[in-house]
PDB file of C-alpha atoms in Angstrom:
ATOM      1  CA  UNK A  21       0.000   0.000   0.000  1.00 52.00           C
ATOM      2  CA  UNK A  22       1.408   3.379  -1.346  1.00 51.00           C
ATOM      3  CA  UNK A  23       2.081   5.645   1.593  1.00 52.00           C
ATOM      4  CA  UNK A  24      -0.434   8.726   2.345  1.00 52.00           C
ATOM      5  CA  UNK A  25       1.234  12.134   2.161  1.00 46.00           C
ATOM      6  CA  UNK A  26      -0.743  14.580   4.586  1.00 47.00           C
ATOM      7  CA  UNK A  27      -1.305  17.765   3.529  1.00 45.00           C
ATOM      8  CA  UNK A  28      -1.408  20.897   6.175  1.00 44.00           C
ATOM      9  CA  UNK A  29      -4.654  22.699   6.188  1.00 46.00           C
ATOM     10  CA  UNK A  30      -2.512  25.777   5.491  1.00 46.00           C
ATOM     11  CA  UNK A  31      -1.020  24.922   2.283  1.00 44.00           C
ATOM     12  CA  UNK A  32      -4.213  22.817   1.201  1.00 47.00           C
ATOM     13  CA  UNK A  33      -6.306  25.381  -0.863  1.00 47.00           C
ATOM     14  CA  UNK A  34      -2.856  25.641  -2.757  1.00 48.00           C
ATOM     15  CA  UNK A  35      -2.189  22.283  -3.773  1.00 52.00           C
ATOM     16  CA  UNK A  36      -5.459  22.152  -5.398  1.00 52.00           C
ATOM     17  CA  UNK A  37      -5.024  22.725  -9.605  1.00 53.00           C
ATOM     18  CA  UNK A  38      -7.870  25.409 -10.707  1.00 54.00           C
ATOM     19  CA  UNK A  39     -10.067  24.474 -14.070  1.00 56.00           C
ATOM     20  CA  UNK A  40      -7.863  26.752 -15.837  1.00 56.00           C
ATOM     21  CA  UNK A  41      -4.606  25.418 -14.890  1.00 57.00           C
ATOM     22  CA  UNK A  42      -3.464  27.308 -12.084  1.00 57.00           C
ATOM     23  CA  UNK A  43      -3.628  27.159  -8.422  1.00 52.00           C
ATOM     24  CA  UNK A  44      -5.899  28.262  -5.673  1.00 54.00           C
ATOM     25  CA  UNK A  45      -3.338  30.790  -3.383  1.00 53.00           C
ATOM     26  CA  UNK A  46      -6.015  32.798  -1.093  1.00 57.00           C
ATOM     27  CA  UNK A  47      -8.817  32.122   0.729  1.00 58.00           C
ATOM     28  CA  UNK A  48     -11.928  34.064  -0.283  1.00 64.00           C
ATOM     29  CA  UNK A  49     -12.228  37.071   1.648  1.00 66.00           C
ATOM     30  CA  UNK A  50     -16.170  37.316   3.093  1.00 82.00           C
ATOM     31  CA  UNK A  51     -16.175  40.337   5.324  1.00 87.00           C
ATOM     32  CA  UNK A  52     -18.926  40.781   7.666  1.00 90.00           C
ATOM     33  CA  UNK A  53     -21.058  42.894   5.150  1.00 89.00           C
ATOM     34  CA  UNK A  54     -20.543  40.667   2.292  1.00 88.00           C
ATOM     35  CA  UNK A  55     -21.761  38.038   4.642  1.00 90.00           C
ATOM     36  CA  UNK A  56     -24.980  39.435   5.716  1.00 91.00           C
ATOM     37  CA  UNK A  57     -25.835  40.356   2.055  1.00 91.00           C
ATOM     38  CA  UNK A  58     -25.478  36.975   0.298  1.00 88.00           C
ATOM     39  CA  UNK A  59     -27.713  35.132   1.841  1.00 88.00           C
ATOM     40  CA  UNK A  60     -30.354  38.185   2.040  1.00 90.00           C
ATOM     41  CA  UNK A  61     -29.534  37.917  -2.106  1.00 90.00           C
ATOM     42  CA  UNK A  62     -31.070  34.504  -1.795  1.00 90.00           C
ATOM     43  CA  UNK A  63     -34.015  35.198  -0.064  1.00 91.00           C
ATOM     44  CA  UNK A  64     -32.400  33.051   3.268  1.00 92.00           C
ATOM     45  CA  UNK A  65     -32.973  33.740   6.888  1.00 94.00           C
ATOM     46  CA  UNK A  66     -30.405  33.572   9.429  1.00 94.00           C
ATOM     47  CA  UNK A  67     -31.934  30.622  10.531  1.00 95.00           C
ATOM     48  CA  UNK A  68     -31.198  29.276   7.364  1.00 94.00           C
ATOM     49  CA  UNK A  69     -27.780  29.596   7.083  1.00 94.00           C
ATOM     50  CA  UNK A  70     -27.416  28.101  10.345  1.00 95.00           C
ATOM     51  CA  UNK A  71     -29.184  25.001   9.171  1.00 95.00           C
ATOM     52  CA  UNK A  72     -27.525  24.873   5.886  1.00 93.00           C
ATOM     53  CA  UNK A  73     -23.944  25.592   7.487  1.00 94.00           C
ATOM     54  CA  UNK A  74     -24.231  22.915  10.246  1.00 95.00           C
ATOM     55  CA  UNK A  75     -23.783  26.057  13.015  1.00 97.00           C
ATOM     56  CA  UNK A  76     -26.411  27.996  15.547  1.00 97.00           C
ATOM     57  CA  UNK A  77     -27.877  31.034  14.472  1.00 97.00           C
ATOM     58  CA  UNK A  78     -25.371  32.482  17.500  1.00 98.00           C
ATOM     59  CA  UNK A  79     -22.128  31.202  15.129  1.00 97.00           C
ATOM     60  CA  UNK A  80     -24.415  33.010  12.079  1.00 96.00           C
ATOM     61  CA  UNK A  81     -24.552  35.961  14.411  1.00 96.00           C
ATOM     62  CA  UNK A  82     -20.977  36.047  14.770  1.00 96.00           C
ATOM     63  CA  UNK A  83     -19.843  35.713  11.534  1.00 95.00           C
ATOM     64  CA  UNK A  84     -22.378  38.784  10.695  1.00 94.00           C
ATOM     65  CA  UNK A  85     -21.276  41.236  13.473  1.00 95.00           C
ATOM     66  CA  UNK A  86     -17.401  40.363  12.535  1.00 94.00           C
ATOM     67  CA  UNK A  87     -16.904  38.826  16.366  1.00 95.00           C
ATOM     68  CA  UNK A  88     -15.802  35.705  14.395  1.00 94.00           C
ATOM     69  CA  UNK A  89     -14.118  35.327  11.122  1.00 92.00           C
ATOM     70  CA  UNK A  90     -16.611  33.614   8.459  1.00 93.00           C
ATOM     71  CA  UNK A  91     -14.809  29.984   7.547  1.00 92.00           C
ATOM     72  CA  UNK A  92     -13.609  29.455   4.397  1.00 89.00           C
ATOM     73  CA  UNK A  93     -15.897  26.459   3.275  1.00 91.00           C
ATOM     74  CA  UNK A  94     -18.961  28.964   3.951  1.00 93.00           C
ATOM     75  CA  UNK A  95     -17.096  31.624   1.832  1.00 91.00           C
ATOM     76  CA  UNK A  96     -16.727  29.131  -1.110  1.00 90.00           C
ATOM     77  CA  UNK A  97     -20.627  28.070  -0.134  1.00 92.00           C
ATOM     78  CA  UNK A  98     -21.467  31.614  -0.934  1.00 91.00           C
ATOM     79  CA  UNK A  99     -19.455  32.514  -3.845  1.00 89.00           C
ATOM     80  CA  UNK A 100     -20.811  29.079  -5.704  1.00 91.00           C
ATOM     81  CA  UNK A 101     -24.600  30.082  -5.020  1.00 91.00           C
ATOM     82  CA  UNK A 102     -23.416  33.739  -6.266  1.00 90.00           C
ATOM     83  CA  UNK A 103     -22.276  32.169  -9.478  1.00 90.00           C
ATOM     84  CA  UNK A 104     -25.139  29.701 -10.019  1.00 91.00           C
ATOM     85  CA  UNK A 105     -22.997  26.548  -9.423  1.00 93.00           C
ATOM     86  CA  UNK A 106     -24.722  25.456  -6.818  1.00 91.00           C
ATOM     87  CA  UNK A 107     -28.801  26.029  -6.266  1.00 92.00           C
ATOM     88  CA  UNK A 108     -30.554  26.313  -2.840  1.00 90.00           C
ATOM     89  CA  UNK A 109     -32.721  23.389  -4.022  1.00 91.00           C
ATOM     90  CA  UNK A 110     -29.789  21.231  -4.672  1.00 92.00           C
ATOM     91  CA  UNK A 111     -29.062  22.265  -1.191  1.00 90.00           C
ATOM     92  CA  UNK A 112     -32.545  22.051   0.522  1.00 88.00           C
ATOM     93  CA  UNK A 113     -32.878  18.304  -1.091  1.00 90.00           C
ATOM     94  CA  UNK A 114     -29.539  17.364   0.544  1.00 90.00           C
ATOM     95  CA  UNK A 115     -30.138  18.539   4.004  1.00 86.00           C
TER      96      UNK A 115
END
């Protein structure tokens, strides 16, 4: 058996190739703003988020005020329903 090579969380956005051949070397920047709009954009409730995100509606509250820095898998959540590749009824019928 071939041995596994972890891969720090740091460094793992950057290891992974793009579509158009280059690699991923930020995280998306969501400030607390840009947070509280997208969902509104999508006609979603805090309460939704929460349930969509795995988190309370006190995390949600968080990320909104800026008390907590918004993770990046719920950054990459948002830009993907902001650029149609992912729908909230792909979402809804998965959670």
């Amino acid at each position: 058996m071939a041995a596994q090579v972890p891969i720090h969380p740091k460094n793992a956005a950057s290891d992974l190739p793009t579509a158009s051949g280059g690699h991923f070397n930020r995280r998306p920047p969501v400030n607390p703003e840009d947070f509280v709009a997208a969902p509104t954009r999508h006609g979603l409730f805090q309460s939704d988020m929460a349930q969509i995100c795995g988190v309370t509606t006190r995390t949600i509250q968080n990320w909104a005020s800026g008390r907590k820095k918004v993770p990046q898998s719920v950054a990459l959540l948002l830009m993907a329903l902001d650029e149609g590749a992912l729908s909230l009824s792909w979402i809804a019928e998965r959670i």
